[in-house]
Short mmCIF file of N, CA and C in Angstrom, two decimals:
data_model
loop_
_atom_site.label_atom_id
_atom_site.label_comp_id
_atom_site.label_asym_id
_atom_site.label_seq_id
_atom_site.Cartn_x
_atom_site.Cartn_y
_atom_site.Cartn_z
N MET A 1138 0.84 -1.18 0.00
CA MET A 1138 0.00 0.00 0.00
C MET A 1138 0.89 1.24 0.00
N LYS A 1139 0.63 2.14 -0.95
CA LYS A 1139 1.39 3.38 -1.05
C LYS A 1139 0.91 4.36 0.02
N ASN A 1140 1.81 5.21 0.47
CA ASN A 1140 1.47 6.19 1.50
C ASN A 1140 1.26 7.56 0.85
N VAL A 1141 0.03 8.02 0.83
CA VAL A 1141 -0.27 9.35 0.30
C VAL A 1141 -1.13 10.09 1.32
N SER A 1142 -1.01 11.40 1.30
CA SER A 1142 -1.79 12.22 2.22
C SER A 1142 -3.01 12.76 1.47
N TYR A 1143 -4.19 12.53 2.02
CA TYR A 1143 -5.42 12.98 1.37
C TYR A 1143 -6.40 13.43 2.44
N ARG A 1144 -7.40 14.16 1.99
CA ARG A 1144 -8.49 14.51 2.91
C ARG A 1144 -9.81 14.18 2.23
N ILE A 1145 -10.77 13.77 3.04
CA ILE A 1145 -12.09 13.42 2.52
C ILE A 1145 -13.05 14.55 2.87
N ARG A 1146 -13.83 14.95 1.90
CA ARG A 1146 -14.79 16.04 2.09
C ARG A 1146 -15.98 15.81 1.17
N LYS A 1147 -17.04 16.57 1.41
CA LYS A 1147 -18.22 16.50 0.54
C LYS A 1147 -17.90 17.13 -0.81
N LEU A 1148 -18.51 16.59 -1.85
CA LEU A 1148 -18.40 17.17 -3.18
C LEU A 1148 -19.10 18.52 -3.17
N ARG A 1149 -18.50 19.51 -3.80
CA ARG A 1149 -19.10 20.83 -3.90
C ARG A 1149 -19.98 20.91 -5.15
N GLN A 1150 -21.00 21.74 -5.08
CA GLN A 1150 -21.95 21.91 -6.18
C GLN A 1150 -21.23 22.17 -7.51
N GLU A 1151 -20.22 23.03 -7.49
CA GLU A 1151 -19.54 23.40 -8.74
C GLU A 1151 -18.62 22.29 -9.27
N GLU A 1152 -18.49 21.20 -8.52
CA GLU A 1152 -17.63 20.08 -8.95
C GLU A 1152 -18.42 18.91 -9.51
N ILE A 1153 -19.73 19.03 -9.60
CA ILE A 1153 -20.57 17.91 -10.02
C ILE A 1153 -20.10 17.28 -11.33
N HIS A 1154 -19.57 18.10 -12.23
CA HIS A 1154 -19.13 17.58 -13.54
C HIS A 1154 -18.09 16.46 -13.42
N ILE A 1155 -17.34 16.41 -12.31
CA ILE A 1155 -16.32 15.37 -12.18
C ILE A 1155 -16.94 13.98 -12.02
N LEU A 1156 -18.22 13.92 -11.66
CA LEU A 1156 -18.85 12.60 -11.50
C LEU A 1156 -18.84 11.82 -12.81
N ASP A 1157 -18.92 12.51 -13.95
CA ASP A 1157 -18.83 11.81 -15.24
C ASP A 1157 -17.49 11.08 -15.34
N ASP A 1158 -16.41 11.76 -14.97
CA ASP A 1158 -15.08 11.13 -15.04
C ASP A 1158 -14.99 9.94 -14.09
N PHE A 1159 -15.51 10.11 -12.89
CA PHE A 1159 -15.42 9.02 -11.92
C PHE A 1159 -16.38 7.88 -12.26
N LEU A 1160 -17.48 8.19 -12.92
CA LEU A 1160 -18.37 7.13 -13.41
C LEU A 1160 -17.62 6.27 -14.43
N TYR A 1161 -16.92 6.92 -15.34
CA TYR A 1161 -16.14 6.17 -16.33
C TYR A 1161 -15.06 5.34 -15.64
N GLU A 1162 -14.38 5.93 -14.66
CA GLU A 1162 -13.33 5.21 -13.91
C GLU A 1162 -13.91 4.02 -13.14
N ALA A 1163 -15.19 4.09 -12.79
CA ALA A 1163 -15.82 3.02 -12.01
C ALA A 1163 -16.12 1.78 -12.86
N ILE A 1164 -16.05 1.92 -14.18
CA ILE A 1164 -16.32 0.77 -15.05
C ILE A 1164 -15.16 -0.21 -14.93
N PHE A 1165 -15.48 -1.42 -14.52
CA PHE A 1165 -14.44 -2.44 -14.35
C PHE A 1165 -14.03 -2.97 -15.71
N ILE A 1166 -12.73 -2.91 -15.97
CA ILE A 1166 -12.19 -3.41 -17.24
C ILE A 1166 -11.24 -4.56 -16.92
N PRO A 1167 -11.68 -5.79 -17.20
CA PRO A 1167 -10.83 -6.95 -16.88
C PRO A 1167 -9.49 -6.86 -17.62
N GLU A 1168 -8.46 -7.42 -17.00
CA GLU A 1168 -7.13 -7.44 -17.59
C GLU A 1168 -7.19 -7.99 -19.00
N GLY A 1169 -6.51 -7.31 -19.91
CA GLY A 1169 -6.45 -7.76 -21.30
C GLY A 1169 -7.65 -7.34 -22.14
N THR A 1170 -8.58 -6.60 -21.53
CA THR A 1170 -9.77 -6.15 -22.24
C THR A 1170 -9.59 -4.67 -22.60
N LYS A 1171 -10.04 -4.31 -23.79
CA LYS A 1171 -9.95 -2.92 -24.24
C LYS A 1171 -11.03 -2.09 -23.52
N ALA A 1172 -10.63 -0.92 -23.05
CA ALA A 1172 -11.59 -0.03 -22.37
C ALA A 1172 -12.63 0.46 -23.37
N PRO A 1173 -13.88 0.59 -22.93
CA PRO A 1173 -14.92 1.11 -23.82
C PRO A 1173 -14.68 2.61 -24.07
N PRO A 1174 -15.29 3.14 -25.13
CA PRO A 1174 -15.15 4.59 -25.36
C PRO A 1174 -15.82 5.37 -24.24
N LYS A 1175 -15.31 6.56 -23.97
CA LYS A 1175 -15.84 7.38 -22.88
C LYS A 1175 -17.33 7.67 -23.05
N GLU A 1176 -17.81 7.69 -24.29
CA GLU A 1176 -19.22 7.98 -24.57
C GLU A 1176 -20.16 6.96 -23.94
N ILE A 1177 -19.64 5.82 -23.52
CA ILE A 1177 -20.50 4.79 -22.92
C ILE A 1177 -21.25 5.33 -21.70
N ILE A 1178 -20.69 6.32 -21.02
CA ILE A 1178 -21.36 6.85 -19.82
C ILE A 1178 -22.65 7.59 -20.16
N LYS A 1179 -22.87 7.87 -21.44
CA LYS A 1179 -24.12 8.53 -21.87
C LYS A 1179 -25.27 7.54 -21.98
N GLU A 1180 -24.97 6.24 -21.88
CA GLU A 1180 -26.02 5.22 -21.96
C GLU A 1180 -26.96 5.36 -20.75
N PRO A 1181 -28.28 5.19 -20.98
CA PRO A 1181 -29.26 5.39 -19.89
C PRO A 1181 -28.96 4.58 -18.63
N GLU A 1182 -28.48 3.33 -18.79
CA GLU A 1182 -28.23 2.51 -17.60
C GLU A 1182 -27.04 3.02 -16.78
N LEU A 1183 -26.20 3.87 -17.36
CA LEU A 1183 -25.12 4.50 -16.60
C LEU A 1183 -25.48 5.92 -16.16
N GLN A 1184 -26.29 6.60 -16.93
CA GLN A 1184 -26.69 7.96 -16.57
C GLN A 1184 -27.47 8.02 -15.26
N VAL A 1185 -28.13 6.91 -14.87
CA VAL A 1185 -28.88 6.92 -13.60
C VAL A 1185 -27.97 7.26 -12.42
N TYR A 1186 -26.67 7.00 -12.56
CA TYR A 1186 -25.73 7.27 -11.47
C TYR A 1186 -25.43 8.76 -11.29
N VAL A 1187 -25.53 9.54 -12.37
CA VAL A 1187 -25.05 10.94 -12.31
C VAL A 1187 -26.04 11.99 -12.77
N ALA A 1188 -27.06 11.61 -13.53
CA ALA A 1188 -27.98 12.61 -14.10
C ALA A 1188 -28.66 13.41 -12.99
N ASP A 1189 -28.62 14.72 -13.11
CA ASP A 1189 -29.28 15.63 -12.16
C ASP A 1189 -28.84 15.38 -10.72
N PHE A 1190 -27.57 15.07 -10.54
CA PHE A 1190 -27.08 14.80 -9.18
C PHE A 1190 -27.26 16.04 -8.32
N TRP A 1191 -27.59 15.82 -7.08
CA TRP A 1191 -27.93 16.80 -6.03
C TRP A 1191 -29.40 17.21 -6.08
N GLU A 1192 -30.13 16.80 -7.11
CA GLU A 1192 -31.54 17.19 -7.19
C GLU A 1192 -32.46 16.25 -6.43
N LYS A 1193 -31.96 15.08 -6.06
CA LYS A 1193 -32.75 14.15 -5.25
C LYS A 1193 -32.29 14.26 -3.81
N LYS A 1194 -33.21 14.13 -2.88
CA LYS A 1194 -32.86 14.29 -1.46
C LYS A 1194 -31.88 13.23 -0.98
N ASP A 1195 -31.84 12.10 -1.66
CA ASP A 1195 -30.97 10.99 -1.25
C ASP A 1195 -29.56 11.08 -1.83
N ASP A 1196 -29.27 12.08 -2.66
CA ASP A 1196 -27.95 12.18 -3.29
C ASP A 1196 -26.89 12.59 -2.27
N ILE A 1197 -25.84 11.77 -2.17
CA ILE A 1197 -24.74 12.03 -1.25
C ILE A 1197 -23.45 11.73 -2.00
N CYS A 1198 -22.43 12.59 -1.82
CA CYS A 1198 -21.15 12.33 -2.47
C CYS A 1198 -20.00 12.87 -1.62
N TYR A 1199 -18.98 12.05 -1.48
CA TYR A 1199 -17.73 12.44 -0.83
C TYR A 1199 -16.59 12.22 -1.81
N VAL A 1200 -15.57 13.06 -1.70
CA VAL A 1200 -14.39 12.93 -2.55
C VAL A 1200 -13.14 12.88 -1.68
N ALA A 1201 -12.10 12.30 -2.24
CA ALA A 1201 -10.77 12.32 -1.62
C ALA A 1201 -9.94 13.30 -2.43
N GLU A 1202 -9.32 14.23 -1.72
CA GLU A 1202 -8.54 15.28 -2.37
C GLU A 1202 -7.08 15.15 -1.98
N ILE A 1203 -6.22 15.21 -2.98
CA ILE A 1203 -4.77 15.16 -2.77
C ILE A 1203 -4.17 16.40 -3.42
N SER A 1204 -3.57 17.25 -2.63
CA SER A 1204 -2.94 18.48 -3.15
C SER A 1204 -3.85 19.24 -4.11
N GLY A 1205 -5.12 19.39 -3.73
CA GLY A 1205 -6.06 20.15 -4.55
C GLY A 1205 -6.68 19.38 -5.71
N LYS A 1206 -6.27 18.13 -5.92
CA LYS A 1206 -6.81 17.31 -7.01
C LYS A 1206 -7.74 16.24 -6.44
N ILE A 1207 -8.90 16.07 -7.05
CA ILE A 1207 -9.82 15.02 -6.61
C ILE A 1207 -9.32 13.69 -7.15
N ALA A 1208 -9.00 12.78 -6.23
CA ALA A 1208 -8.39 11.50 -6.59
C ALA A 1208 -9.38 10.34 -6.53
N GLY A 1209 -10.52 10.55 -5.86
CA GLY A 1209 -11.50 9.48 -5.74
C GLY A 1209 -12.84 10.06 -5.33
N ALA A 1210 -13.89 9.30 -5.61
CA ALA A 1210 -15.24 9.74 -5.26
C ALA A 1210 -16.09 8.53 -4.91
N VAL A 1211 -16.97 8.73 -3.94
CA VAL A 1211 -17.99 7.74 -3.61
C VAL A 1211 -19.31 8.49 -3.57
N TRP A 1212 -20.31 7.96 -4.24
CA TRP A 1212 -21.59 8.63 -4.24
C TRP A 1212 -22.71 7.61 -4.26
N CYS A 1213 -23.87 8.05 -3.76
CA CYS A 1213 -25.00 7.15 -3.76
C CYS A 1213 -26.29 7.94 -3.90
N ARG A 1214 -27.28 7.20 -4.31
CA ARG A 1214 -28.64 7.74 -4.44
C ARG A 1214 -29.58 6.55 -4.56
N ILE A 1215 -30.84 6.80 -4.33
CA ILE A 1215 -31.83 5.74 -4.56
C ILE A 1215 -32.15 5.77 -6.04
N MET A 1216 -31.82 4.66 -6.71
CA MET A 1216 -31.96 4.58 -8.17
C MET A 1216 -32.13 3.13 -8.58
N ASP A 1217 -32.65 2.96 -9.77
CA ASP A 1217 -32.84 1.62 -10.34
C ASP A 1217 -31.61 1.30 -11.17
N ASP A 1218 -30.55 0.88 -10.50
CA ASP A 1218 -29.27 0.61 -11.16
C ASP A 1218 -28.93 -0.87 -11.03
N TYR A 1219 -27.70 -1.21 -11.38
CA TYR A 1219 -27.25 -2.60 -11.31
C TYR A 1219 -27.32 -3.16 -9.89
N GLY A 1220 -27.12 -2.32 -8.88
CA GLY A 1220 -27.10 -2.78 -7.50
C GLY A 1220 -28.41 -2.57 -6.76
N HIS A 1221 -29.48 -2.23 -7.48
CA HIS A 1221 -30.78 -1.92 -6.87
C HIS A 1221 -31.36 -3.12 -6.12
N VAL A 1222 -31.78 -2.87 -4.86
CA VAL A 1222 -32.47 -3.93 -4.11
C VAL A 1222 -33.90 -3.54 -3.74
N ASP A 1223 -34.13 -2.26 -3.41
CA ASP A 1223 -35.49 -1.80 -3.15
C ASP A 1223 -35.52 -0.27 -3.15
N GLU A 1224 -36.72 0.29 -3.01
CA GLU A 1224 -36.90 1.74 -3.11
C GLU A 1224 -36.44 2.52 -1.87
N ASP A 1225 -36.04 1.83 -0.81
CA ASP A 1225 -35.58 2.50 0.40
C ASP A 1225 -34.07 2.40 0.59
N THR A 1226 -33.40 1.69 -0.32
CA THR A 1226 -31.97 1.43 -0.18
C THR A 1226 -31.18 2.20 -1.23
N PRO A 1227 -30.31 3.11 -0.77
CA PRO A 1227 -29.47 3.79 -1.76
C PRO A 1227 -28.46 2.81 -2.36
N SER A 1228 -28.14 3.04 -3.63
CA SER A 1228 -27.11 2.28 -4.32
C SER A 1228 -25.86 3.13 -4.39
N LEU A 1229 -24.74 2.50 -4.30
CA LEU A 1229 -23.48 3.18 -4.17
C LEU A 1229 -22.59 2.97 -5.39
N ALA A 1230 -21.82 3.99 -5.73
CA ALA A 1230 -20.79 3.90 -6.77
C ALA A 1230 -19.52 4.51 -6.20
N ILE A 1231 -18.39 3.94 -6.57
CA ILE A 1231 -17.11 4.46 -6.08
C ILE A 1231 -16.05 4.24 -7.14
N SER A 1232 -15.13 5.18 -7.22
CA SER A 1232 -13.94 4.97 -8.04
C SER A 1232 -12.82 5.86 -7.55
N VAL A 1233 -11.62 5.36 -7.77
CA VAL A 1233 -10.40 6.08 -7.41
C VAL A 1233 -9.54 6.08 -8.66
N LEU A 1234 -8.94 7.24 -8.97
CA LEU A 1234 -8.07 7.32 -10.13
C LEU A 1234 -6.97 6.27 -10.03
N GLU A 1235 -6.62 5.68 -11.16
CA GLU A 1235 -5.72 4.54 -11.17
C GLU A 1235 -4.41 4.79 -10.41
N GLU A 1236 -3.84 5.98 -10.56
CA GLU A 1236 -2.54 6.23 -9.91
C GLU A 1236 -2.65 6.33 -8.39
N PHE A 1237 -3.88 6.41 -7.86
CA PHE A 1237 -4.07 6.51 -6.42
C PHE A 1237 -4.72 5.26 -5.82
N ARG A 1238 -4.82 4.20 -6.61
CA ARG A 1238 -5.40 2.96 -6.08
C ARG A 1238 -4.37 2.26 -5.19
N GLN A 1239 -4.84 1.39 -4.33
CA GLN A 1239 -4.00 0.64 -3.39
C GLN A 1239 -3.35 1.55 -2.35
N CYS A 1240 -3.99 2.68 -2.06
CA CYS A 1240 -3.48 3.62 -1.04
C CYS A 1240 -4.41 3.72 0.16
N GLY A 1241 -5.50 2.96 0.16
CA GLY A 1241 -6.46 3.04 1.26
C GLY A 1241 -7.54 4.09 1.05
N ILE A 1242 -7.49 4.80 -0.07
CA ILE A 1242 -8.45 5.87 -0.32
C ILE A 1242 -9.86 5.31 -0.50
N GLY A 1243 -10.00 4.24 -1.26
CA GLY A 1243 -11.32 3.64 -1.48
C GLY A 1243 -11.96 3.20 -0.17
N THR A 1244 -11.18 2.56 0.69
CA THR A 1244 -11.69 2.12 1.99
C THR A 1244 -12.12 3.31 2.83
N ALA A 1245 -11.30 4.36 2.85
CA ALA A 1245 -11.63 5.55 3.65
C ALA A 1245 -12.89 6.24 3.11
N LEU A 1246 -13.02 6.31 1.81
CA LEU A 1246 -14.24 6.89 1.22
C LEU A 1246 -15.47 6.08 1.60
N MET A 1247 -15.35 4.77 1.51
CA MET A 1247 -16.48 3.89 1.85
C MET A 1247 -16.85 4.04 3.32
N GLN A 1248 -15.86 4.10 4.19
CA GLN A 1248 -16.15 4.24 5.62
C GLN A 1248 -16.88 5.55 5.89
N GLN A 1249 -16.44 6.63 5.25
CA GLN A 1249 -17.11 7.92 5.42
C GLN A 1249 -18.56 7.84 4.95
N MET A 1250 -18.79 7.20 3.81
CA MET A 1250 -20.15 7.09 3.28
C MET A 1250 -21.03 6.25 4.20
N LEU A 1251 -20.50 5.16 4.72
CA LEU A 1251 -21.29 4.30 5.61
C LEU A 1251 -21.69 5.06 6.88
N ILE A 1252 -20.78 5.86 7.42
CA ILE A 1252 -21.10 6.69 8.60
C ILE A 1252 -22.21 7.67 8.25
N ALA A 1253 -22.07 8.36 7.12
CA ALA A 1253 -23.06 9.37 6.72
C ALA A 1253 -24.44 8.74 6.50
N LEU A 1254 -24.49 7.58 5.86
CA LEU A 1254 -25.77 6.92 5.59
C LEU A 1254 -26.44 6.49 6.90
N LYS A 1255 -25.64 5.97 7.82
CA LYS A 1255 -26.19 5.56 9.10
C LYS A 1255 -26.74 6.77 9.85
N GLN A 1256 -25.99 7.88 9.85
CA GLN A 1256 -26.44 9.10 10.54
C GLN A 1256 -27.74 9.64 9.92
N GLN A 1257 -27.92 9.40 8.63
CA GLN A 1257 -29.13 9.88 7.96
C GLN A 1257 -30.30 8.91 8.09
N GLY A 1258 -30.08 7.81 8.81
CA GLY A 1258 -31.18 6.92 9.13
C GLY A 1258 -31.45 5.79 8.15
N TYR A 1259 -30.56 5.57 7.20
CA TYR A 1259 -30.75 4.45 6.29
C TYR A 1259 -30.43 3.14 7.01
N SER A 1260 -31.14 2.08 6.65
CA SER A 1260 -30.89 0.79 7.31
C SER A 1260 -29.88 -0.05 6.54
N GLN A 1261 -29.69 0.27 5.26
CA GLN A 1261 -28.72 -0.49 4.46
C GLN A 1261 -28.36 0.30 3.20
N VAL A 1262 -27.29 -0.15 2.53
CA VAL A 1262 -26.85 0.42 1.25
C VAL A 1262 -26.43 -0.76 0.38
N SER A 1263 -26.60 -0.63 -0.92
CA SER A 1263 -26.27 -1.73 -1.83
C SER A 1263 -25.29 -1.28 -2.91
N LEU A 1264 -24.72 -2.27 -3.58
CA LEU A 1264 -23.86 -2.01 -4.73
C LEU A 1264 -23.79 -3.26 -5.58
N SER A 1265 -23.30 -3.06 -6.79
CA SER A 1265 -23.05 -4.16 -7.70
C SER A 1265 -21.56 -4.16 -8.01
N VAL A 1266 -20.96 -5.34 -8.04
CA VAL A 1266 -19.53 -5.43 -8.35
C VAL A 1266 -19.27 -6.67 -9.19
N GLN A 1267 -18.42 -6.52 -10.20
CA GLN A 1267 -18.02 -7.66 -11.02
C GLN A 1267 -17.25 -8.64 -10.13
N LYS A 1268 -17.52 -9.92 -10.30
CA LYS A 1268 -16.84 -10.93 -9.48
C LYS A 1268 -15.33 -10.86 -9.62
N ALA A 1269 -14.84 -10.49 -10.80
CA ALA A 1269 -13.39 -10.44 -11.05
C ALA A 1269 -12.74 -9.17 -10.50
N ASN A 1270 -13.52 -8.22 -10.03
CA ASN A 1270 -12.99 -6.95 -9.54
C ASN A 1270 -12.41 -7.13 -8.13
N TYR A 1271 -11.13 -6.74 -7.97
CA TYR A 1271 -10.48 -6.88 -6.66
C TYR A 1271 -11.24 -6.11 -5.57
N ALA A 1272 -12.00 -5.10 -5.93
CA ALA A 1272 -12.74 -4.31 -4.95
C ALA A 1272 -13.79 -5.15 -4.21
N ALA A 1273 -14.22 -6.26 -4.80
CA ALA A 1273 -15.22 -7.11 -4.14
C ALA A 1273 -14.71 -7.55 -2.76
N ARG A 1274 -13.40 -7.83 -2.66
CA ARG A 1274 -12.82 -8.22 -1.38
C ARG A 1274 -12.83 -7.06 -0.40
N MET A 1275 -12.57 -5.84 -0.88
CA MET A 1275 -12.62 -4.67 -0.01
C MET A 1275 -14.03 -4.50 0.56
N TYR A 1276 -15.03 -4.69 -0.28
CA TYR A 1276 -16.41 -4.53 0.19
C TYR A 1276 -16.73 -5.56 1.27
N GLU A 1277 -16.28 -6.80 1.07
CA GLU A 1277 -16.52 -7.83 2.08
C GLU A 1277 -15.84 -7.47 3.41
N LYS A 1278 -14.61 -6.95 3.34
CA LYS A 1278 -13.89 -6.55 4.56
C LYS A 1278 -14.63 -5.42 5.28
N LEU A 1279 -15.34 -4.59 4.52
CA LEU A 1279 -16.09 -3.48 5.11
C LEU A 1279 -17.46 -3.91 5.64
N GLY A 1280 -17.81 -5.19 5.47
CA GLY A 1280 -19.06 -5.70 6.01
C GLY A 1280 -20.19 -5.86 5.01
N PHE A 1281 -19.89 -5.72 3.72
CA PHE A 1281 -20.92 -5.98 2.71
C PHE A 1281 -21.09 -7.49 2.56
N GLU A 1282 -22.34 -7.91 2.36
CA GLU A 1282 -22.65 -9.33 2.18
C GLU A 1282 -23.26 -9.53 0.80
N ILE A 1283 -22.95 -10.65 0.20
CA ILE A 1283 -23.54 -10.98 -1.10
C ILE A 1283 -24.99 -11.38 -0.88
N VAL A 1284 -25.92 -10.66 -1.53
CA VAL A 1284 -27.32 -11.01 -1.41
C VAL A 1284 -27.86 -11.62 -2.71
N GLU A 1285 -27.11 -11.43 -3.80
CA GLU A 1285 -27.49 -12.04 -5.07
C GLU A 1285 -26.22 -12.34 -5.86
N ASP A 1286 -26.12 -13.58 -6.32
CA ASP A 1286 -24.97 -14.03 -7.10
C ASP A 1286 -25.43 -14.18 -8.54
N LYS A 1287 -25.05 -13.21 -9.37
CA LYS A 1287 -25.43 -13.26 -10.78
C LYS A 1287 -24.29 -13.90 -11.56
N GLU A 1288 -24.47 -14.00 -12.87
CA GLU A 1288 -23.47 -14.67 -13.69
C GLU A 1288 -22.07 -14.09 -13.52
N GLU A 1289 -21.93 -12.77 -13.69
CA GLU A 1289 -20.61 -12.15 -13.64
C GLU A 1289 -20.44 -11.16 -12.50
N GLU A 1290 -21.50 -10.95 -11.72
CA GLU A 1290 -21.41 -9.93 -10.67
C GLU A 1290 -22.16 -10.36 -9.43
N TYR A 1291 -21.85 -9.64 -8.36
CA TYR A 1291 -22.55 -9.81 -7.10
C TYR A 1291 -23.36 -8.55 -6.83
N ILE A 1292 -24.53 -8.72 -6.22
CA ILE A 1292 -25.24 -7.61 -5.59
C ILE A 1292 -24.90 -7.76 -4.11
N MET A 1293 -24.36 -6.69 -3.53
CA MET A 1293 -23.94 -6.75 -2.13
C MET A 1293 -24.68 -5.69 -1.33
N VAL A 1294 -24.92 -5.99 -0.06
CA VAL A 1294 -25.63 -5.07 0.84
C VAL A 1294 -24.83 -4.95 2.13
N HIS A 1295 -24.77 -3.73 2.63
CA HIS A 1295 -24.18 -3.47 3.95
C HIS A 1295 -25.32 -3.00 4.85
N ARG A 1296 -25.58 -3.74 5.91
CA ARG A 1296 -26.63 -3.34 6.86
C ARG A 1296 -26.01 -2.36 7.86
N LEU A 1297 -26.66 -1.23 8.01
CA LEU A 1297 -26.06 -0.13 8.80
C LEU A 1297 -26.49 -0.16 10.26
#
């Protein structure tokens, strides 16, 4: 694990545009697979993660900042996405820029989000993760449980 100094804070209104970049970074690309074009984030099944962010009462986002640069983001909202379990459970998305992975930033972002969701009275949060994605192990260490085992992905829930 690399040692970097970062701070976690809420996303500011004027920074919302960065969610598009982090949405693209959140797409798991298996080793040896060509990355999809950036335009893929315009697809409706991906736009649910970022469209009109901050306009829903359930929208929450934290970022990790390193020397003034946003290096990672975790955000959630109640939406009908890949990790959807019900209308009362927010679904979560997270990504960290490649050069800042394996530094503990993803874990710290997730811990901050779990605290915030619990304080806001949610009973659980869900996510979807490709089985081959190393982040699946991080989610398990943080207390997420597999509630649905699909062909290539898990739906995981963390009870708060």
